[in-house]
């Protein structure tokens, strides 16, 4: 065991707690969840553990064949698992709109939305919508997907009487963004692009997204929560872009969380009854954490919302 397992927080869980630990005794039967990025790493483990707890899991994936293989691997071990696989490229607004339309046409309810898919520190490039790829993938796609599914979630809450939960994967790297936080006027500036700072910017956007969603839900009186989570430093394929990431993961491999531990905070916020009614917060190690000053800035959250609306408006 490493030092990460020593400290237990107010929730009764620690960095060493696994997703199964934090959801033990929770019955998710009757709930439906969307988990993006579920073909590998913590996304896959999130889907598996939610299915284990009886949740109907919908997996939006870029590669349908990979998604079907993941479904088969889960069902093989959990025969009663209820899993559906649908196509989605979160970096493409057209794909997000197609997925949301297909999801709604199926008549599925939506209790839990877990925005897990993401990329980390690639060389500068633009998405299909001409937005810097990390910002497009890690924030804009999630923002659009959430907005397109909100009516479905609100309807589910009204009909079921159960709280809806939105869980957005952020990171402690949100503290290491550009000095201005979100560079609204330089999102696509290749000359000043820093792969690591741009990743931090996108993760800050995730935390701000949860904050502004919460303000809007509370204003409407809607029983839906939105929280950002830091999964921990985990050995996953996010390091596939090499360079700094590969070096970092190589040096610190001995103190990294494993995937079941890294998935715990997501599953805790998604399912654990301790989190009922808690919204607009930042969680780490299955406990309440404290986000950066930028992430707590309500005006910045509102500005990001308006900026994101403009980026996602239909042509």
mmCIF file of C-alpha atoms in Angstrom:
data_model
loop_
_atom_site.group_PDB
_atom_site.id
_atom_site.type_symbol
_atom_site.label_atom_id
_atom_site.label_comp_id
_atom_site.label_asym_id
_atom_site.label_seq_id
_atom_site.Cartn_x
_atom_site.Cartn_y
_atom_site.Cartn_z
ATOM 1 C CA UNK A 1 0.000 0.000 0.000
ATOM 2 C CA UNK A 2 1.144 3.553 -0.698
ATOM 3 C CA UNK A 3 0.560 6.786 1.200
ATOM 4 C CA UNK A 4 -2.685 7.427 -0.716
ATOM 5 C CA UNK A 5 -4.530 4.874 1.442
ATOM 6 C CA UNK A 6 -3.843 6.472 4.835
ATOM 7 C CA UNK A 7 -6.392 9.267 5.172
ATOM 8 C CA UNK A 8 -10.128 8.692 5.636
ATOM 9 C CA UNK A 9 -12.402 11.693 5.166
ATOM 10 C CA UNK A 10 -15.789 12.623 6.624
ATOM 11 C CA UNK A 11 -17.531 10.346 4.152
ATOM 12 C CA UNK A 12 -15.820 7.357 5.696
ATOM 13 C CA UNK A 13 -13.894 6.710 2.501
ATOM 14 C CA UNK A 14 -10.305 7.331 1.482
ATOM 15 C CA UNK A 15 -8.155 7.571 -1.615
ATOM 16 C CA UNK A 16 -7.707 3.804 -1.426
ATOM 17 C CA UNK A 17 -11.474 3.131 -1.486
ATOM 18 C CA UNK A 18 -12.726 1.470 -4.649
ATOM 19 C CA UNK A 19 -15.870 2.090 -6.664
ATOM 20 C CA UNK A 20 -17.369 -1.080 -5.235
ATOM 21 C CA UNK A 21 -16.547 0.106 -1.701
ATOM 22 C CA UNK A 22 -18.331 3.451 -2.052
ATOM 23 C CA UNK A 23 -21.446 1.913 -3.641
ATOM 24 C CA UNK A 24 -21.739 -1.114 -1.367
ATOM 25 C CA UNK A 25 -25.356 -1.661 -0.371
ATOM 26 C CA UNK A 26 -26.693 0.831 -2.927
ATOM 27 C CA UNK A 27 -29.530 -0.495 -5.096
ATOM 28 C CA UNK A 28 -29.565 1.257 -8.455
ATOM 29 C CA UNK A 29 -32.402 -0.810 -9.894
ATOM 30 C CA UNK A 30 -34.711 1.392 -11.937
ATOM 31 C CA UNK A 31 -32.077 4.031 -12.619
ATOM 32 C CA UNK A 32 -30.673 4.813 -16.055
ATOM 33 C CA UNK A 33 -27.221 6.325 -16.531
ATOM 34 C CA UNK A 34 -25.199 7.563 -19.469
ATOM 35 C CA UNK A 35 -21.442 7.042 -19.081
ATOM 36 C CA UNK A 36 -19.264 8.592 -21.793
ATOM 37 C CA UNK A 37 -15.797 7.247 -22.504
ATOM 38 C CA UNK A 38 -16.694 3.817 -21.172
ATOM 39 C CA UNK A 39 -14.566 1.614 -23.429
ATOM 40 C CA UNK A 40 -11.465 1.790 -21.227
ATOM 41 C CA UNK A 41 -10.013 2.960 -17.919
ATOM 42 C CA UNK A 42 -12.217 4.558 -15.304
ATOM 43 C CA UNK A 43 -15.103 4.916 -17.752
ATOM 44 C CA UNK A 44 -15.254 1.173 -18.245
ATOM 45 C CA UNK A 45 -15.027 0.538 -14.500
ATOM 46 C CA UNK A 46 -17.739 3.136 -13.863
ATOM 47 C CA UNK A 47 -20.060 1.356 -16.303
ATOM 48 C CA UNK A 48 -19.259 -2.028 -14.745
ATOM 49 C CA UNK A 49 -19.884 -0.949 -11.158
ATOM 50 C CA UNK A 50 -23.100 0.896 -11.989
ATOM 51 C CA UNK A 51 -24.327 -2.207 -13.834
ATOM 52 C CA UNK A 52 -23.313 -4.294 -10.827
ATOM 53 C CA UNK A 53 -25.572 -2.110 -8.669
ATOM 54 C CA UNK A 54 -28.527 -2.637 -11.013
ATOM 55 C CA UNK A 55 -28.326 0.563 -13.047
ATOM 56 C CA UNK A 56 -29.257 0.484 -16.735
ATOM 57 C CA UNK A 57 -26.089 1.830 -18.353
ATOM 58 C CA UNK A 58 -25.993 3.475 -21.762
ATOM 59 C CA UNK A 59 -22.483 3.679 -23.209
ATOM 60 C CA UNK A 60 -21.942 6.284 -25.945
ATOM 61 C CA UNK A 61 -18.746 5.284 -27.768
ATOM 62 C CA UNK A 62 -16.773 6.383 -30.838
ATOM 63 C CA UNK A 63 -16.146 2.803 -31.926
ATOM 64 C CA UNK A 64 -19.223 0.582 -31.786
ATOM 65 C CA UNK A 65 -17.206 -2.638 -32.092
ATOM 66 C CA UNK A 66 -15.091 -1.693 -29.071
ATOM 67 C CA UNK A 67 -18.251 -0.772 -27.184
ATOM 68 C CA UNK A 68 -19.874 -4.114 -27.946
ATOM 69 C CA UNK A 69 -16.785 -5.962 -26.712
ATOM 70 C CA UNK A 70 -16.857 -4.004 -23.457
ATOM 71 C CA UNK A 71 -20.545 -4.794 -23.043
ATOM 72 C CA UNK A 72 -19.848 -8.489 -23.583
ATOM 73 C CA UNK A 73 -17.009 -8.443 -21.041
ATOM 74 C CA UNK A 74 -19.288 -6.893 -18.413
ATOM 75 C CA UNK A 75 -22.277 -9.143 -19.110
ATOM 76 C CA UNK A 76 -20.015 -12.195 -18.955
ATOM 77 C CA UNK A 77 -19.287 -11.415 -15.298
ATOM 78 C CA UNK A 78 -22.632 -9.756 -14.477
ATOM 79 C CA UNK A 79 -25.274 -11.759 -16.380
ATOM 80 C CA UNK A 80 -28.125 -9.488 -15.283
ATOM 81 C CA UNK A 81 -26.341 -6.318 -16.401
ATOM 82 C CA UNK A 82 -28.480 -4.036 -18.547
ATOM 83 C CA UNK A 83 -26.224 -2.200 -21.007
ATOM 84 C CA UNK A 84 -26.835 -0.453 -24.306
ATOM 85 C CA UNK A 85 -24.149 0.798 -26.689
ATOM 86 C CA UNK A 86 -24.664 3.849 -28.892
ATOM 87 C CA UNK A 87 -22.379 5.849 -31.154
ATOM 88 C CA UNK A 88 -20.933 9.220 -30.096
ATOM 89 C CA UNK A 89 -17.850 11.288 -30.847
ATOM 90 C CA UNK A 90 -17.951 13.872 -28.056
ATOM 91 C CA UNK A 91 -15.556 16.177 -29.955
ATOM 92 C CA UNK A 92 -18.049 16.563 -32.828
ATOM 93 C CA UNK A 93 -21.144 18.693 -32.297
ATOM 94 C CA UNK A 94 -22.913 16.939 -35.163
ATOM 95 C CA UNK A 95 -22.284 13.575 -33.500
ATOM 96 C CA UNK A 96 -23.463 14.909 -30.124
ATOM 97 C CA UNK A 97 -26.695 16.146 -31.673
ATOM 98 C CA UNK A 98 -27.266 12.836 -33.460
ATOM 99 C CA UNK A 99 -26.686 10.856 -30.267
ATOM 100 C CA UNK A 100 -29.013 13.048 -28.203
ATOM 101 C CA UNK A 101 -31.724 12.813 -30.846
ATOM 102 C CA UNK A 102 -31.439 9.025 -31.015
ATOM 103 C CA UNK A 103 -31.385 8.709 -27.227
ATOM 104 C CA UNK A 104 -34.525 10.781 -26.841
ATOM 105 C CA UNK A 105 -36.274 8.886 -29.643
ATOM 106 C CA UNK A 106 -35.738 5.631 -27.761
ATOM 107 C CA UNK A 107 -37.775 7.005 -24.871
ATOM 108 C CA UNK A 108 -35.123 6.167 -22.277
ATOM 109 C CA UNK A 109 -35.313 7.989 -18.958
ATOM 110 C CA UNK A 110 -32.150 9.644 -17.602
ATOM 111 C CA UNK A 111 -31.298 9.679 -13.905
ATOM 112 C CA UNK A 112 -27.521 9.983 -14.042
ATOM 113 C CA UNK A 113 -25.263 11.655 -16.600
ATOM 114 C CA UNK A 114 -21.556 10.924 -16.186
ATOM 115 C CA UNK A 115 -19.331 13.042 -18.429
ATOM 116 C CA UNK A 116 -16.151 10.999 -18.335
ATOM 117 C CA UNK A 117 -14.754 11.045 -21.892
ATOM 118 C CA UNK A 118 -11.737 13.237 -22.462
ATOM 119 C CA UNK A 119 -8.275 13.698 -23.923
ATOM 120 C CA UNK A 120 -5.075 14.996 -22.338
ATOM 121 C CA UNK A 121 -2.326 17.229 -23.735
ATOM 122 C CA UNK A 122 -2.220 16.380 -27.443
ATOM 123 C CA UNK A 123 -0.316 18.583 -29.902
ATOM 124 C CA UNK A 124 -2.338 21.577 -31.080
ATOM 125 C CA UNK A 125 -5.192 20.692 -33.405
ATOM 126 C CA UNK A 126 -8.756 21.772 -34.123
ATOM 127 C CA UNK A 127 -11.946 19.768 -33.858
ATOM 128 C CA UNK A 128 -14.372 19.295 -36.745
ATOM 129 C CA UNK A 129 -16.062 22.458 -35.479
ATOM 130 C CA UNK A 130 -12.782 24.421 -35.578
ATOM 131 C CA UNK A 131 -12.332 24.588 -31.809
ATOM 132 C CA UNK A 132 -9.074 23.687 -30.044
ATOM 133 C CA UNK A 133 -9.392 19.938 -29.599
ATOM 134 C CA UNK A 134 -9.017 19.661 -25.809
ATOM 135 C CA UNK A 135 -11.538 22.434 -25.160
ATOM 136 C CA UNK A 136 -13.885 20.957 -27.770
ATOM 137 C CA UNK A 137 -13.658 17.424 -26.373
ATOM 138 C CA UNK A 138 -13.380 17.988 -22.638
ATOM 139 C CA UNK A 139 -15.840 20.862 -22.315
ATOM 140 C CA UNK A 140 -17.816 21.957 -25.370
ATOM 141 C CA UNK A 141 -19.058 18.480 -26.291
ATOM 142 C CA UNK A 142 -20.068 17.836 -22.679
ATOM 143 C CA UNK A 143 -21.799 21.219 -22.468
ATOM 144 C CA UNK A 144 -23.831 20.560 -25.605
ATOM 145 C CA UNK A 145 -24.689 16.979 -24.651
ATOM 146 C CA UNK A 146 -25.908 18.112 -21.235
ATOM 147 C CA UNK A 147 -28.093 20.858 -22.667
ATOM 148 C CA UNK A 148 -29.638 18.509 -25.219
ATOM 149 C CA UNK A 149 -30.506 15.938 -22.540
ATOM 150 C CA UNK A 150 -31.717 18.273 -19.785
ATOM 151 C CA UNK A 151 -35.387 18.079 -20.751
ATOM 152 C CA UNK A 152 -35.206 14.281 -20.615
ATOM 153 C CA UNK A 153 -33.555 14.396 -17.200
ATOM 154 C CA UNK A 154 -36.076 16.912 -15.869
ATOM 155 C CA UNK A 155 -38.934 14.736 -17.122
ATOM 156 C CA UNK A 156 -37.374 11.682 -15.437
ATOM 157 C CA UNK A 157 -37.035 13.564 -12.148
ATOM 158 C CA UNK A 158 -40.660 14.690 -12.302
ATOM 159 C CA UNK A 159 -42.016 11.245 -13.134
ATOM 160 C CA UNK A 160 -39.810 9.231 -10.774
ATOM 161 C CA UNK A 161 -39.542 11.645 -7.879
ATOM 162 C CA UNK A 162 -35.853 10.757 -7.702
ATOM 163 C CA UNK A 163 -33.003 13.242 -7.780
ATOM 164 C CA UNK A 164 -31.084 13.513 -11.037
ATOM 165 C CA UNK A 165 -27.293 13.659 -10.862
ATOM 166 C CA UNK A 166 -24.735 15.040 -13.294
ATOM 167 C CA UNK A 167 -21.110 14.086 -12.643
ATOM 168 C CA UNK A 168 -18.417 15.925 -14.583
ATOM 169 C CA UNK A 169 -14.851 14.605 -14.614
ATOM 170 C CA UNK A 170 -12.496 17.465 -13.813
ATOM 171 C CA UNK A 171 -8.952 17.215 -12.409
ATOM 172 C CA UNK A 172 -6.585 18.841 -9.957
ATOM 173 C CA UNK A 173 -4.858 20.077 -13.114
ATOM 174 C CA UNK A 174 -7.673 22.662 -13.303
ATOM 175 C CA UNK A 175 -5.408 24.715 -11.019
ATOM 176 C CA UNK A 176 -2.693 24.760 -13.680
ATOM 177 C CA UNK A 177 -4.567 26.547 -16.437
ATOM 178 C CA UNK A 178 -3.500 29.761 -18.180
ATOM 179 C CA UNK A 179 -3.176 32.702 -15.772
ATOM 180 C CA UNK A 180 -6.491 34.231 -16.867
ATOM 181 C CA UNK A 181 -8.327 30.950 -16.280
ATOM 182 C CA UNK A 182 -10.281 30.648 -19.522
ATOM 183 C CA UNK A 183 -8.731 32.366 -22.532
ATOM 184 C CA UNK A 184 -11.958 33.328 -24.247
ATOM 185 C CA UNK A 185 -10.202 35.390 -26.911
ATOM 186 C CA UNK A 186 -7.389 32.890 -27.507
ATOM 187 C CA UNK A 187 -9.063 29.469 -27.462
ATOM 188 C CA UNK A 188 -7.667 28.697 -30.919
ATOM 189 C CA UNK A 189 -4.369 30.564 -30.631
ATOM 190 C CA UNK A 190 -1.802 28.046 -31.840
ATOM 191 C CA UNK A 191 1.207 30.323 -31.242
ATOM 192 C CA UNK A 192 0.647 30.589 -27.479
ATOM 193 C CA UNK A 193 -0.781 27.077 -27.092
ATOM 194 C CA UNK A 194 0.493 24.986 -24.197
ATOM 195 C CA UNK A 195 -0.795 21.419 -24.283
ATOM 196 C CA UNK A 196 -0.683 21.140 -20.488
ATOM 197 C CA UNK A 197 -2.202 24.573 -19.760
ATOM 198 C CA UNK A 198 -4.918 23.941 -22.344
ATOM 199 C CA UNK A 199 -5.741 20.690 -20.555
ATOM 200 C CA UNK A 200 -5.944 22.621 -17.278
ATOM 201 C CA UNK A 201 -8.208 25.157 -18.954
ATOM 202 C CA UNK A 202 -10.584 22.434 -20.133
ATOM 203 C CA UNK A 203 -10.670 20.882 -16.659
ATOM 204 C CA UNK A 204 -11.384 24.297 -15.114
ATOM 205 C CA UNK A 205 -14.234 24.595 -17.590
ATOM 206 C CA UNK A 206 -15.614 21.291 -16.275
ATOM 207 C CA UNK A 207 -15.721 22.625 -12.709
ATOM 208 C CA UNK A 208 -17.277 25.919 -13.822
ATOM 209 C CA UNK A 209 -19.878 24.001 -15.831
ATOM 210 C CA UNK A 210 -21.037 22.190 -12.699
ATOM 211 C CA UNK A 211 -21.220 25.482 -10.814
ATOM 212 C CA UNK A 212 -23.347 27.277 -13.390
ATOM 213 C CA UNK A 213 -25.617 24.260 -13.877
ATOM 214 C CA UNK A 214 -26.213 24.256 -10.128
ATOM 215 C CA UNK A 215 -27.138 27.953 -10.109
ATOM 216 C CA UNK A 216 -29.629 27.365 -12.884
ATOM 217 C CA UNK A 217 -31.145 24.267 -11.278
ATOM 218 C CA UNK A 218 -31.576 26.054 -7.963
ATOM 219 C CA UNK A 219 -33.135 29.047 -9.706
ATOM 220 C CA UNK A 220 -35.605 26.744 -11.465
ATOM 221 C CA UNK A 221 -36.228 24.626 -8.382
ATOM 222 C CA UNK A 222 -35.222 21.501 -10.317
ATOM 223 C CA UNK A 223 -34.177 18.452 -8.312
ATOM 224 C CA UNK A 224 -30.947 17.805 -10.237
ATOM 225 C CA UNK A 225 -27.420 18.125 -8.889
ATOM 226 C CA UNK A 226 -24.215 18.801 -10.803
ATOM 227 C CA UNK A 227 -20.777 18.205 -9.340
ATOM 228 C CA UNK A 228 -17.188 18.066 -10.584
ATOM 229 C CA UNK A 229 -14.856 15.273 -9.504
ATOM 230 C CA UNK A 230 -11.123 14.691 -9.444
ATOM 231 C CA UNK A 231 -10.543 10.962 -9.928
ATOM 232 C CA UNK A 232 -6.937 11.063 -8.748
ATOM 233 C CA UNK A 233 -3.718 10.410 -10.605
ATOM 234 C CA UNK A 234 -4.334 7.131 -12.379
ATOM 235 C CA UNK A 235 -2.358 4.977 -14.783
ATOM 236 C CA UNK A 236 -4.723 5.078 -17.778
ATOM 237 C CA UNK A 237 -4.318 5.537 -21.513
ATOM 238 C CA UNK A 238 -4.593 9.320 -21.124
ATOM 239 C CA UNK A 239 -0.798 9.128 -21.163
ATOM 240 C CA UNK A 240 -0.817 7.850 -24.718
ATOM 241 C CA UNK A 241 0.187 11.240 -26.136
ATOM 242 C CA UNK A 242 3.696 10.719 -24.735
ATOM 243 C CA UNK A 243 6.054 13.533 -23.796
ATOM 244 C CA UNK A 244 5.403 15.025 -20.382
ATOM 245 C CA UNK A 245 2.508 12.658 -19.659
ATOM 246 C CA UNK A 246 4.500 9.503 -20.301
ATOM 247 C CA UNK A 247 7.386 10.830 -18.215
ATOM 248 C CA UNK A 248 5.045 11.820 -15.361
ATOM 249 C CA UNK A 249 3.267 8.476 -15.244
ATOM 250 C CA UNK A 250 6.552 6.606 -15.492
ATOM 251 C CA UNK A 251 8.187 8.459 -12.592
ATOM 252 C CA UNK A 252 5.168 8.430 -10.303
ATOM 253 C CA UNK A 253 3.816 4.987 -11.182
ATOM 254 C CA UNK A 254 4.371 3.695 -7.663
ATOM 255 C CA UNK A 255 2.014 6.260 -6.088
ATOM 256 C CA UNK A 256 -0.735 6.218 -8.684
ATOM 257 C CA UNK A 257 -4.226 5.002 -7.926
ATOM 258 C CA UNK A 258 -5.347 1.858 -9.666
ATOM 259 C CA UNK A 259 -8.462 2.023 -11.834
ATOM 260 C CA UNK A 260 -10.977 0.764 -9.204
ATOM 261 C CA UNK A 261 -9.657 3.433 -6.797
ATOM 262 C CA UNK A 262 -9.683 6.084 -9.499
ATOM 263 C CA UNK A 263 -13.295 5.292 -10.319
ATOM 264 C CA UNK A 264 -14.494 5.571 -6.722
ATOM 265 C CA UNK A 265 -15.185 9.308 -6.571
ATOM 266 C CA UNK A 266 -17.262 9.242 -9.760
ATOM 267 C CA UNK A 267 -19.403 6.366 -8.475
ATOM 268 C CA UNK A 268 -19.649 7.917 -5.005
ATOM 269 C CA UNK A 269 -21.059 11.161 -6.384
ATOM 270 C CA UNK A 270 -23.300 9.319 -8.850
ATOM 271 C CA UNK A 271 -24.883 6.804 -6.455
ATOM 272 C CA UNK A 272 -24.067 7.239 -2.779
ATOM 273 C CA UNK A 273 -26.989 8.591 -0.673
ATOM 274 C CA UNK A 274 -24.563 10.775 1.313
ATOM 275 C CA UNK A 275 -24.360 13.084 -1.707
ATOM 276 C CA UNK A 276 -28.109 13.676 -2.044
ATOM 277 C CA UNK A 277 -28.863 17.375 -2.430
ATOM 278 C CA UNK A 278 -25.202 18.345 -2.702
ATOM 279 C CA UNK A 279 -24.493 20.375 -5.830
ATOM 280 C CA UNK A 280 -21.973 22.735 -7.364
ATOM 281 C CA UNK A 281 -19.134 21.124 -5.432
ATOM 282 C CA UNK A 282 -15.758 19.617 -6.204
ATOM 283 C CA UNK A 283 -15.025 16.107 -4.940
ATOM 284 C CA UNK A 284 -11.758 14.217 -4.547
ATOM 285 C CA UNK A 285 -11.048 10.857 -2.869
ATOM 286 C CA UNK A 286 -14.814 10.386 -2.343
ATOM 287 C CA UNK A 287 -14.961 13.468 -0.122
ATOM 288 C CA UNK A 288 -15.746 17.133 -0.567
ATOM 289 C CA UNK A 289 -12.707 19.005 -1.815
ATOM 290 C CA UNK A 290 -11.913 22.642 -2.457
ATOM 291 C CA UNK A 291 -11.547 23.852 -6.026
ATOM 292 C CA UNK A 292 -9.396 26.791 -7.127
ATOM 293 C CA UNK A 293 -10.537 30.423 -6.892
ATOM 294 C CA UNK A 294 -11.136 30.442 -10.632
ATOM 295 C CA UNK A 295 -13.386 27.383 -10.283
ATOM 296 C CA UNK A 296 -15.439 29.118 -7.588
ATOM 297 C CA UNK A 297 -15.910 32.308 -9.605
ATOM 298 C CA UNK A 298 -19.642 32.602 -10.358
ATOM 299 C CA UNK A 299 -19.114 35.382 -12.890
ATOM 300 C CA UNK A 300 -16.519 33.347 -14.750
ATOM 301 C CA UNK A 301 -18.935 30.395 -14.763
ATOM 302 C CA UNK A 302 -21.675 32.559 -16.265
ATOM 303 C CA UNK A 303 -19.290 34.004 -18.866
ATOM 304 C CA UNK A 304 -18.178 30.484 -19.833
ATOM 305 C CA UNK A 305 -21.818 29.409 -20.177
ATOM 306 C CA UNK A 306 -22.585 32.249 -22.574
ATOM 307 C CA UNK A 307 -19.356 31.618 -24.497
ATOM 308 C CA UNK A 308 -20.201 27.915 -24.798
ATOM 309 C CA UNK A 309 -23.737 28.669 -25.965
ATOM 310 C CA UNK A 310 -22.272 30.767 -28.747
ATOM 311 C CA UNK A 311 -19.864 27.966 -29.739
ATOM 312 C CA UNK A 312 -22.700 25.422 -29.909
ATOM 313 C CA UNK A 313 -25.409 27.450 -31.588
ATOM 314 C CA UNK A 314 -26.845 25.767 -34.674
ATOM 315 C CA UNK A 315 -25.632 27.091 -37.988
#
